[in-house]
Amino acid sequence: MPMGESIRRFCDLLEVLSCFQDYVEELQHGNNELIIHRDVSTGNLLIFERSDGTTFGRVMDYDHAKKAKEKIDITSYIRNLSALGTQNLSTSSPEVKRRLIRLLIEDKLKREVDDEVLHRALKWLFNTDDAANYIIDVAKFTGLGTNASVEPLCLSDMGWDEKDKVDKWPDFANRKHGPGERTGTLPYMSGDVIARKTLHIPPGFKSPPPFVHQAIHDVESLFWVLVNLCLTRKGPGAEMRREELDNDSPSHTRLREIVDELFESKNDETLKEAKKSRHEQWELFGDEVVAYFHPYFEPLKPYVLKWWNTLILGYRFRGEEFYNIHNHILRILKDAR
């Protein structure tokens, strides 16, 4: 294979989106084959050129990858968590649960909801209040919470595509990896990985679920690569670092602080605390990070925020956005193009 170029040397925004779509698809393919990369960073994301001049992205360097032995049943996996005493179980019948959830949602959103949506939410969260809050939060994140439509909420409204059904999942918890619990390139590690623990406690859990490096963590690492590009680059090409990062202009002090805290600090604890803070105050990500993107990346801002919100939904509820993270991000990238 010919030598590839770093993603930092992209030629335009369309190439950025196209390559990131390729990266997500490759991570998804690996997950389907029971492989998780565990070291997604700018150095491992390359651009290659085809014979016809078009380009494509590839994820390289699987030195830290881990392969599971098998896939396990999702429902059994979630119930095993409850057996460990982490998630509260409701003893109500499915019919009673759906009726209660429907009442809660219609009260909050002033809108009816399809049975399929209720059924899908209850697949992940057994408690009625938790399942209702999950649906309500997804509706708010997608803008449906203020939608005056009289049509009932359906799977497509929620971004829960019918073909996204997941019944089995790679069992990475029972597969040993190399030395150390934490792997990857520090500035691009997900919040959970760099903290070596689960940062978000899903509703209904009495304590944080045990930390296991999962697919969503690699997708978050990919997200941080994109954020790094948007904060530090001023456009396409090789030598396109923003001048504001290397001068002492008082007007750009906060930009330099953000880049240092998230990516360039020599102090590991600074990087760790910055990621933890972003997750703890996830609602402020737009104002405190995205707002500082270079103007060249202005068209990407709403899609970066959608990506962030999807990650947060995945971590907070451990539902569709956790186990179908690749498909959710692929839809966002395709919409951006």
mmCIF file of C-alpha atoms in Angstrom:
data_model
loop_
_atom_site.group_PDB
_atom_site.id
_atom_site.type_symbol
_atom_site.label_atom_id
_atom_site.label_comp_id
_atom_site.label_asym_id
_atom_site.label_seq_id
_atom_site.Cartn_x
_atom_site.Cartn_y
_atom_site.Cartn_z
ATOM 1 C CA MET A 1 0.000 0.000 0.000
ATOM 2 C CA PRO A 2 1.367 3.481 -0.858
ATOM 3 C CA MET A 3 2.238 5.874 1.931
ATOM 4 C CA GLY A 4 -0.718 7.793 3.304
ATOM 5 C CA GLU A 5 -0.917 11.379 4.481
ATOM 6 C CA SER A 6 -1.886 12.459 7.989
ATOM 7 C CA ILE A 7 -5.468 13.633 8.405
ATOM 8 C CA ARG A 8 -3.905 17.006 9.288
ATOM 9 C CA ARG A 9 -3.048 17.389 5.573
ATOM 10 C CA PHE A 10 -6.662 17.275 4.375
ATOM 11 C CA CYS A 11 -7.447 19.269 1.229
ATOM 12 C CA ASP A 12 -10.966 20.511 2.093
ATOM 13 C CA LEU A 13 -13.902 20.003 4.464
ATOM 14 C CA LEU A 14 -15.501 17.425 2.184
ATOM 15 C CA GLU A 15 -12.387 15.281 2.441
ATOM 16 C CA VAL A 16 -12.423 15.631 6.230
ATOM 17 C CA LEU A 17 -16.027 14.401 6.398
ATOM 18 C CA SER A 18 -15.432 11.633 3.861
ATOM 19 C CA CYS A 19 -12.355 10.327 5.689
ATOM 20 C CA PHE A 20 -13.999 10.474 9.103
ATOM 21 C CA GLN A 21 -16.888 8.498 7.666
ATOM 22 C CA ASP A 22 -14.342 5.917 6.470
ATOM 23 C CA TYR A 23 -12.713 5.828 9.924
ATOM 24 C CA VAL A 24 -16.044 5.199 11.656
ATOM 25 C CA GLU A 25 -16.929 2.472 9.150
ATOM 26 C CA GLU A 26 -13.574 0.770 9.743
ATOM 27 C CA LEU A 27 -14.032 0.885 13.522
ATOM 28 C CA GLN A 28 -17.531 -0.525 13.046
ATOM 29 C CA HIS A 29 -16.195 -3.339 10.877
ATOM 30 C CA GLY A 30 -13.611 -4.132 13.551
ATOM 31 C CA ASN A 31 -16.281 -4.198 16.243
ATOM 32 C CA ASN A 32 -18.372 -6.583 14.145
ATOM 33 C CA GLU A 33 -15.294 -8.820 13.910
ATOM 34 C CA LEU A 34 -14.812 -8.621 17.717
ATOM 35 C CA ILE A 35 -11.848 -6.213 17.440
ATOM 36 C CA ILE A 36 -11.463 -2.897 19.243
ATOM 37 C CA HIS A 37 -8.606 -0.544 18.263
ATOM 38 C CA ARG A 38 -7.948 1.291 21.567
ATOM 39 C CA ASP A 39 -5.454 3.852 20.187
ATOM 40 C CA VAL A 40 -7.268 6.217 17.837
ATOM 41 C CA SER A 41 -5.208 9.380 17.338
ATOM 42 C CA THR A 42 -4.087 11.809 14.634
ATOM 43 C CA GLY A 43 -1.022 9.669 14.003
ATOM 44 C CA ASN A 44 -3.161 6.615 13.208
ATOM 45 C CA LEU A 45 -5.659 8.293 10.873
ATOM 46 C CA LEU A 46 -4.346 8.506 7.322
ATOM 47 C CA ILE A 47 -5.582 9.675 3.923
ATOM 48 C CA PHE A 48 -4.809 7.521 0.880
ATOM 49 C CA GLU A 49 -5.265 8.302 -2.800
ATOM 50 C CA ARG A 50 -6.866 5.904 -5.285
ATOM 51 C CA SER A 51 -5.688 5.521 -8.871
ATOM 52 C CA ASP A 52 -8.525 7.761 -10.050
ATOM 53 C CA GLY A 53 -7.422 10.598 -7.781
ATOM 54 C CA THR A 54 -10.169 10.220 -5.170
ATOM 55 C CA THR A 55 -9.157 9.724 -1.549
ATOM 56 C CA PHE A 56 -10.212 7.531 1.345
ATOM 57 C CA GLY A 57 -9.381 7.243 5.034
ATOM 58 C CA ARG A 58 -7.826 4.310 6.885
ATOM 59 C CA VAL A 59 -7.246 3.625 10.569
ATOM 60 C CA MET A 60 -3.718 2.315 11.082
ATOM 61 C CA ASP A 61 -1.647 0.755 13.893
ATOM 62 C CA TYR A 62 -3.533 -2.002 15.694
ATOM 63 C CA ASP A 63 -0.685 -2.630 18.183
ATOM 64 C CA HIS A 64 -2.978 -1.943 21.160
ATOM 65 C CA ALA A 65 -6.042 -3.658 19.707
ATOM 66 C CA LYS A 66 -7.992 -6.267 21.644
ATOM 67 C CA LYS A 67 -10.012 -9.148 20.236
ATOM 68 C CA ALA A 68 -12.965 -10.654 22.072
ATOM 69 C CA LYS A 69 -13.556 -14.394 22.028
ATOM 70 C CA GLU A 70 -17.288 -14.185 21.471
ATOM 71 C CA LYS A 71 -20.411 -12.065 21.291
ATOM 72 C CA ILE A 72 -22.842 -12.184 24.181
ATOM 73 C CA ASP A 73 -26.594 -11.651 24.328
ATOM 74 C CA ILE A 74 -27.328 -7.983 25.067
ATOM 75 C CA THR A 75 -30.351 -8.649 27.275
ATOM 76 C CA SER A 76 -28.405 -11.183 29.331
ATOM 77 C CA TYR A 77 -25.488 -8.758 29.631
ATOM 78 C CA ILE A 78 -27.699 -5.967 30.990
ATOM 79 C CA ARG A 79 -29.425 -8.339 33.397
ATOM 80 C CA ASN A 80 -26.026 -9.547 34.584
ATOM 81 C CA LEU A 81 -25.238 -5.953 35.513
ATOM 82 C CA SER A 82 -28.423 -5.885 37.551
ATOM 83 C CA ALA A 83 -27.367 -9.141 39.211
ATOM 84 C CA LEU A 84 -24.205 -7.362 40.331
ATOM 85 C CA GLY A 85 -26.476 -4.914 42.120
ATOM 86 C CA THR A 86 -25.865 -2.007 39.775
ATOM 87 C CA GLN A 87 -29.229 -1.477 38.116
ATOM 88 C CA ASN A 88 -32.637 -1.371 39.758
ATOM 89 C CA LEU A 89 -35.185 -3.770 38.264
ATOM 90 C CA SER A 90 -38.891 -3.014 38.015
ATOM 91 C CA THR A 91 -41.280 -5.898 38.691
ATOM 92 C CA SER A 92 -44.171 -4.373 36.745
ATOM 93 C CA SER A 93 -45.493 -6.190 33.699
ATOM 94 C CA PRO A 94 -44.447 -4.888 30.207
ATOM 95 C CA GLU A 95 -47.997 -3.637 29.600
ATOM 96 C CA VAL A 96 -48.046 -1.635 32.830
ATOM 97 C CA LYS A 97 -44.576 -0.242 32.112
ATOM 98 C CA ARG A 98 -45.554 0.937 28.639
ATOM 99 C CA ARG A 99 -48.708 2.577 29.944
ATOM 100 C CA LEU A 100 -46.840 4.447 32.669
ATOM 101 C CA ILE A 101 -44.088 5.577 30.278
ATOM 102 C CA ARG A 102 -46.659 6.770 27.772
ATOM 103 C CA LEU A 103 -48.321 8.934 30.446
ATOM 104 C CA LEU A 104 -45.000 10.455 31.519
ATOM 105 C CA ILE A 105 -43.945 11.265 27.961
ATOM 106 C CA GLU A 106 -47.268 12.746 26.917
ATOM 107 C CA ASP A 107 -47.216 14.921 30.026
ATOM 108 C CA LYS A 108 -43.685 16.228 29.293
ATOM 109 C CA LEU A 109 -43.683 16.436 25.498
ATOM 110 C CA LYS A 110 -47.420 16.860 24.825
ATOM 111 C CA ARG A 111 -47.089 14.220 22.160
ATOM 112 C CA GLU A 112 -48.031 10.565 21.749
ATOM 113 C CA VAL A 113 -45.438 7.853 21.241
ATOM 114 C CA ASP A 114 -45.370 4.635 19.206
ATOM 115 C CA ASP A 115 -45.210 1.268 20.967
ATOM 116 C CA GLU A 116 -41.938 0.471 19.129
ATOM 117 C CA VAL A 117 -40.229 3.420 20.813
ATOM 118 C CA LEU A 118 -41.430 2.262 24.234
ATOM 119 C CA HIS A 119 -40.340 -1.298 23.525
ATOM 120 C CA ARG A 120 -36.865 -0.184 22.402
ATOM 121 C CA ALA A 121 -36.315 2.040 25.450
ATOM 122 C CA LEU A 122 -37.364 -0.778 27.800
ATOM 123 C CA LYS A 123 -34.797 -3.032 26.168
ATOM 124 C CA TRP A 124 -32.065 -0.951 27.814
ATOM 125 C CA LEU A 125 -33.716 0.472 30.923
ATOM 126 C CA PHE A 126 -36.031 -1.679 33.039
ATOM 127 C CA ASN A 127 -37.385 1.083 35.279
ATOM 128 C CA THR A 128 -40.332 3.070 33.859
ATOM 129 C CA ASP A 129 -39.117 6.487 35.028
ATOM 130 C CA ASP A 130 -35.658 5.839 33.598
ATOM 131 C CA ALA A 131 -37.013 4.661 30.243
ATOM 132 C CA ALA A 132 -39.338 7.671 30.045
ATOM 133 C CA ASN A 133 -36.516 10.105 30.848
ATOM 134 C CA TYR A 134 -34.382 8.420 28.202
ATOM 135 C CA ILE A 135 -37.011 8.983 25.510
ATOM 136 C CA ILE A 136 -37.605 12.568 26.675
ATOM 137 C CA ASP A 137 -33.896 13.435 26.630
ATOM 138 C CA VAL A 138 -33.377 11.923 23.167
ATOM 139 C CA ALA A 139 -36.376 13.927 21.937
ATOM 140 C CA LYS A 140 -34.906 17.119 23.381
ATOM 141 C CA PHE A 141 -31.459 16.477 21.899
ATOM 142 C CA THR A 142 -32.957 15.948 18.456
ATOM 143 C CA GLY A 143 -35.221 19.000 18.718
ATOM 144 C CA LEU A 144 -38.405 16.950 18.952
ATOM 145 C CA GLY A 145 -39.165 18.176 22.438
ATOM 146 C CA THR A 146 -40.502 21.441 21.056
ATOM 147 C CA ASN A 147 -41.964 19.965 17.885
ATOM 148 C CA ALA A 148 -45.703 20.658 17.699
ATOM 149 C CA SER A 149 -46.368 17.752 15.333
ATOM 150 C CA VAL A 150 -49.485 15.741 16.113
ATOM 151 C CA GLU A 151 -47.892 12.546 14.814
ATOM 152 C CA PRO A 152 -46.726 10.066 17.493
ATOM 153 C CA LEU A 153 -42.993 9.817 18.129
ATOM 154 C CA CYS A 154 -41.611 6.943 16.059
ATOM 155 C CA LEU A 155 -38.255 5.170 15.787
ATOM 156 C CA SER A 156 -37.045 7.357 12.930
ATOM 157 C CA ASP A 157 -37.859 10.514 14.922
ATOM 158 C CA MET A 158 -35.577 9.262 17.670
ATOM 159 C CA GLY A 159 -32.796 8.276 15.281
ATOM 160 C CA TRP A 160 -33.377 4.652 16.270
ATOM 161 C CA ASP A 161 -33.364 3.064 12.847
ATOM 162 C CA GLU A 162 -35.103 -0.288 12.563
ATOM 163 C CA LYS A 163 -32.012 -1.858 10.991
ATOM 164 C CA ASP A 164 -29.885 -0.747 13.974
ATOM 165 C CA LYS A 165 -31.190 -3.530 16.204
ATOM 166 C CA VAL A 166 -28.381 -5.044 18.278
ATOM 167 C CA ASP A 167 -28.942 -8.378 19.982
ATOM 168 C CA LYS A 168 -25.338 -9.463 20.571
ATOM 169 C CA TRP A 169 -22.233 -7.552 21.592
ATOM 170 C CA PRO A 170 -18.479 -8.374 21.724
ATOM 171 C CA ASP A 171 -17.527 -9.450 25.230
ATOM 172 C CA PHE A 172 -14.424 -7.313 25.718
ATOM 173 C CA ALA A 173 -14.730 -7.612 29.505
ATOM 174 C CA ASN A 174 -13.513 -11.214 29.431
ATOM 175 C CA ARG A 175 -10.585 -10.691 27.095
ATOM 176 C CA LYS A 176 -7.156 -9.793 28.463
ATOM 177 C CA HIS A 177 -5.083 -7.068 26.828
ATOM 178 C CA GLY A 178 -1.517 -5.845 27.109
ATOM 179 C CA PRO A 179 0.084 -4.367 30.229
ATOM 180 C CA GLY A 180 -1.817 -1.565 31.921
ATOM 181 C CA GLU A 181 -5.495 -0.750 32.109
ATOM 182 C CA ARG A 182 -5.209 2.428 30.070
ATOM 183 C CA THR A 183 -4.159 2.376 26.421
ATOM 184 C CA GLY A 184 -4.061 4.974 23.689
ATOM 185 C CA THR A 185 -2.611 8.399 22.966
ATOM 186 C CA LEU A 186 -3.338 10.549 26.013
ATOM 187 C CA PRO A 187 -4.769 13.716 24.383
ATOM 188 C CA TYR A 188 -7.290 11.668 22.397
ATOM 189 C CA MET A 189 -8.348 9.173 25.041
ATOM 190 C CA SER A 190 -12.014 9.137 25.982
ATOM 191 C CA GLY A 191 -13.012 10.494 29.372
ATOM 192 C CA ASP A 192 -13.623 7.008 30.798
ATOM 193 C CA VAL A 193 -10.350 5.580 29.502
ATOM 194 C CA ILE A 194 -8.141 8.407 30.759
ATOM 195 C CA ALA A 195 -9.920 8.308 34.154
ATOM 196 C CA ARG A 196 -9.821 4.480 34.255
ATOM 197 C CA LYS A 197 -13.437 4.465 35.390
ATOM 198 C CA THR A 198 -16.994 5.096 34.202
ATOM 199 C CA LEU A 199 -17.669 8.845 34.504
ATOM 200 C CA HIS A 200 -21.429 8.794 33.860
ATOM 201 C CA ILE A 201 -23.756 6.793 36.101
ATOM 202 C CA PRO A 202 -26.800 5.780 34.031
ATOM 203 C CA PRO A 203 -30.236 6.260 35.619
ATOM 204 C CA GLY A 204 -31.261 3.238 37.635
ATOM 205 C CA PHE A 205 -27.690 2.272 38.477
ATOM 206 C CA LYS A 206 -26.771 2.362 42.149
ATOM 207 C CA SER A 207 -23.074 2.685 41.294
ATOM 208 C CA PRO A 208 -21.010 3.196 38.123
ATOM 209 C CA PRO A 209 -21.006 0.156 35.812
ATOM 210 C CA PRO A 210 -17.620 -1.615 35.724
ATOM 211 C CA PHE A 211 -15.250 0.071 33.273
ATOM 212 C CA VAL A 212 -14.565 -1.852 30.075
ATOM 213 C CA HIS A 213 -13.026 -0.318 26.960
ATOM 214 C CA GLN A 214 -15.908 -0.403 24.467
ATOM 215 C CA ALA A 215 -16.603 0.761 20.902
ATOM 216 C CA ILE A 216 -17.979 4.109 22.080
ATOM 217 C CA HIS A 217 -14.624 4.976 23.646
ATOM 218 C CA ASP A 218 -12.832 4.656 20.293
ATOM 219 C CA VAL A 219 -15.552 6.747 18.645
ATOM 220 C CA GLU A 220 -14.998 9.399 21.305
ATOM 221 C CA SER A 221 -11.259 9.331 20.568
ATOM 222 C CA LEU A 222 -12.094 9.931 16.906
ATOM 223 C CA PHE A 223 -14.264 12.849 18.016
ATOM 224 C CA TRP A 224 -11.355 14.435 19.890
ATOM 225 C CA VAL A 225 -9.185 14.192 16.768
ATOM 226 C CA LEU A 226 -11.797 16.189 14.851
ATOM 227 C CA VAL A 227 -12.097 18.738 17.674
ATOM 228 C CA ASN A 228 -8.310 19.107 17.689
ATOM 229 C CA LEU A 229 -8.303 19.861 13.951
ATOM 230 C CA CYS A 230 -11.060 22.452 14.320
ATOM 231 C CA LEU A 231 -9.305 24.213 17.203
ATOM 232 C CA THR A 232 -5.694 24.142 15.979
ATOM 233 C CA ARG A 233 -5.888 24.367 12.161
ATOM 234 C CA LYS A 234 -6.848 27.369 10.036
ATOM 235 C CA GLY A 235 -7.511 25.446 6.829
ATOM 236 C CA PRO A 236 -6.242 22.665 4.555
ATOM 237 C CA GLY A 237 -2.599 21.873 3.927
ATOM 238 C CA ALA A 238 0.582 20.979 5.777
ATOM 239 C CA GLU A 239 1.655 24.148 7.608
ATOM 240 C CA MET A 240 -1.728 25.452 8.702
ATOM 241 C CA ARG A 241 -1.465 25.724 12.492
ATOM 242 C CA ARG A 242 -3.280 28.786 13.831
ATOM 243 C CA GLU A 243 -0.887 31.648 14.560
ATOM 244 C CA GLU A 244 -2.954 32.591 17.620
ATOM 245 C CA LEU A 245 -1.709 29.462 19.386
ATOM 246 C CA ASP A 246 1.927 30.526 19.201
ATOM 247 C CA ASN A 247 1.817 34.208 20.073
ATOM 248 C CA ASP A 248 1.034 36.125 23.246
ATOM 249 C CA SER A 249 -1.999 38.056 22.039
ATOM 250 C CA PRO A 250 -4.299 38.627 25.066
ATOM 251 C CA SER A 251 -7.373 38.275 22.837
ATOM 252 C CA HIS A 252 -6.613 34.606 22.246
ATOM 253 C CA THR A 253 -5.631 33.567 25.760
ATOM 254 C CA ARG A 254 -8.697 31.355 26.252
ATOM 255 C CA LEU A 255 -8.124 29.517 22.950
ATOM 256 C CA ARG A 256 -4.553 28.698 23.996
ATOM 257 C CA GLU A 257 -5.776 27.520 27.401
ATOM 258 C CA ILE A 258 -8.378 25.187 25.839
ATOM 259 C CA VAL A 259 -5.892 23.632 23.419
ATOM 260 C CA ASP A 260 -3.307 23.229 26.195
ATOM 261 C CA GLU A 261 -5.780 21.672 28.651
ATOM 262 C CA LEU A 262 -7.270 19.225 26.156
ATOM 263 C CA PHE A 263 -4.330 18.333 23.925
ATOM 264 C CA GLU A 264 -0.923 19.891 24.436
ATOM 265 C CA SER A 265 -0.194 20.030 28.156
ATOM 266 C CA LYS A 266 2.886 18.093 29.283
ATOM 267 C CA ASN A 267 1.085 17.370 32.563
ATOM 268 C CA ASP A 268 -0.978 14.164 32.391
ATOM 269 C CA GLU A 269 -3.199 15.308 35.256
ATOM 270 C CA THR A 270 -4.119 18.473 33.344
ATOM 271 C CA LEU A 271 -5.284 16.404 30.372
ATOM 272 C CA LYS A 272 -7.154 14.023 32.655
ATOM 273 C CA GLU A 273 -8.952 16.777 34.576
ATOM 274 C CA ALA A 274 -9.881 18.619 31.379
ATOM 275 C CA LYS A 275 -11.614 15.539 29.959
ATOM 276 C CA LYS A 276 -13.359 14.854 33.241
ATOM 277 C CA SER A 277 -14.560 18.454 33.418
ATOM 278 C CA ARG A 278 -15.940 18.338 29.870
ATOM 279 C CA HIS A 279 -17.963 15.257 30.745
ATOM 280 C CA GLU A 280 -19.186 16.648 34.054
ATOM 281 C CA GLN A 281 -20.264 19.899 32.382
ATOM 282 C CA TRP A 282 -21.211 18.423 29.034
ATOM 283 C CA GLU A 283 -23.981 20.990 28.425
ATOM 284 C CA LEU A 284 -21.350 23.752 28.145
ATOM 285 C CA PHE A 285 -19.315 22.101 25.390
ATOM 286 C CA GLY A 286 -20.732 24.356 22.665
ATOM 287 C CA ASP A 287 -19.931 27.602 24.480
ATOM 288 C CA GLU A 288 -16.625 26.517 25.985
ATOM 289 C CA VAL A 289 -15.057 24.544 23.129
ATOM 290 C CA VAL A 290 -16.947 24.637 19.819
ATOM 291 C CA ALA A 291 -17.223 28.421 19.972
ATOM 292 C CA TYR A 292 -13.427 28.606 19.591
ATOM 293 C CA PHE A 293 -13.235 26.628 16.334
ATOM 294 C CA HIS A 294 -11.430 28.423 13.526
ATOM 295 C CA PRO A 295 -13.885 30.136 11.116
ATOM 296 C CA TYR A 296 -12.849 27.704 8.364
ATOM 297 C CA PHE A 297 -14.639 24.953 10.313
ATOM 298 C CA GLU A 298 -17.785 26.988 10.974
ATOM 299 C CA PRO A 299 -19.974 24.642 8.818
ATOM 300 C CA LEU A 300 -19.014 21.694 11.038
ATOM 301 C CA LYS A 301 -20.080 23.238 14.350
ATOM 302 C CA PRO A 302 -23.679 21.899 14.500
ATOM 303 C CA TYR A 303 -22.541 18.405 13.492
ATOM 304 C CA VAL A 304 -19.723 18.328 16.051
ATOM 305 C CA LEU A 305 -22.292 19.258 18.713
ATOM 306 C CA LYS A 306 -24.610 16.473 17.500
ATOM 307 C CA TRP A 307 -21.702 14.031 17.747
ATOM 308 C CA TRP A 308 -20.948 15.202 21.306
ATOM 309 C CA ASN A 309 -24.593 14.997 22.366
ATOM 310 C CA THR A 310 -24.857 11.495 20.917
ATOM 311 C CA LEU A 311 -21.821 10.367 22.915
ATOM 312 C CA ILE A 312 -23.317 11.862 26.077
ATOM 313 C CA LEU A 313 -26.651 10.104 25.465
ATOM 314 C CA GLY A 314 -24.740 6.863 25.005
ATOM 315 C CA TYR A 315 -22.815 7.225 28.243
ATOM 316 C CA ARG A 316 -25.731 8.512 30.317
ATOM 317 C CA PHE A 317 -28.318 5.907 29.321
ATOM 318 C CA ARG A 318 -26.361 2.949 27.886
ATOM 319 C CA GLY A 319 -28.999 2.467 25.219
ATOM 320 C CA GLU A 320 -29.266 2.863 21.458
ATOM 321 C CA GLU A 321 -26.523 5.490 21.294
ATOM 322 C CA PHE A 322 -24.122 3.261 23.259
ATOM 323 C CA TYR A 323 -24.555 0.006 21.373
ATOM 324 C CA ASN A 324 -25.289 1.582 17.961
ATOM 325 C CA ILE A 325 -22.784 4.416 18.229
ATOM 326 C CA HIS A 326 -21.209 3.822 14.804
ATOM 327 C CA ASN A 327 -24.495 4.080 12.910
ATOM 328 C CA HIS A 328 -25.504 7.222 14.789
ATOM 329 C CA ILE A 329 -22.237 9.010 13.972
ATOM 330 C CA LEU A 330 -22.293 7.824 10.365
ATOM 331 C CA ARG A 331 -25.713 9.432 9.924
ATOM 332 C CA ILE A 332 -24.396 12.702 11.368
ATOM 333 C CA LEU A 333 -21.391 12.692 9.022
ATOM 334 C CA LYS A 334 -23.534 11.898 6.007
ATOM 335 C CA ASP A 335 -25.908 14.732 6.894
ATOM 336 C CA ALA A 336 -22.936 17.098 7.170
ATOM 337 C CA ARG A 337 -21.841 16.295 3.610
#
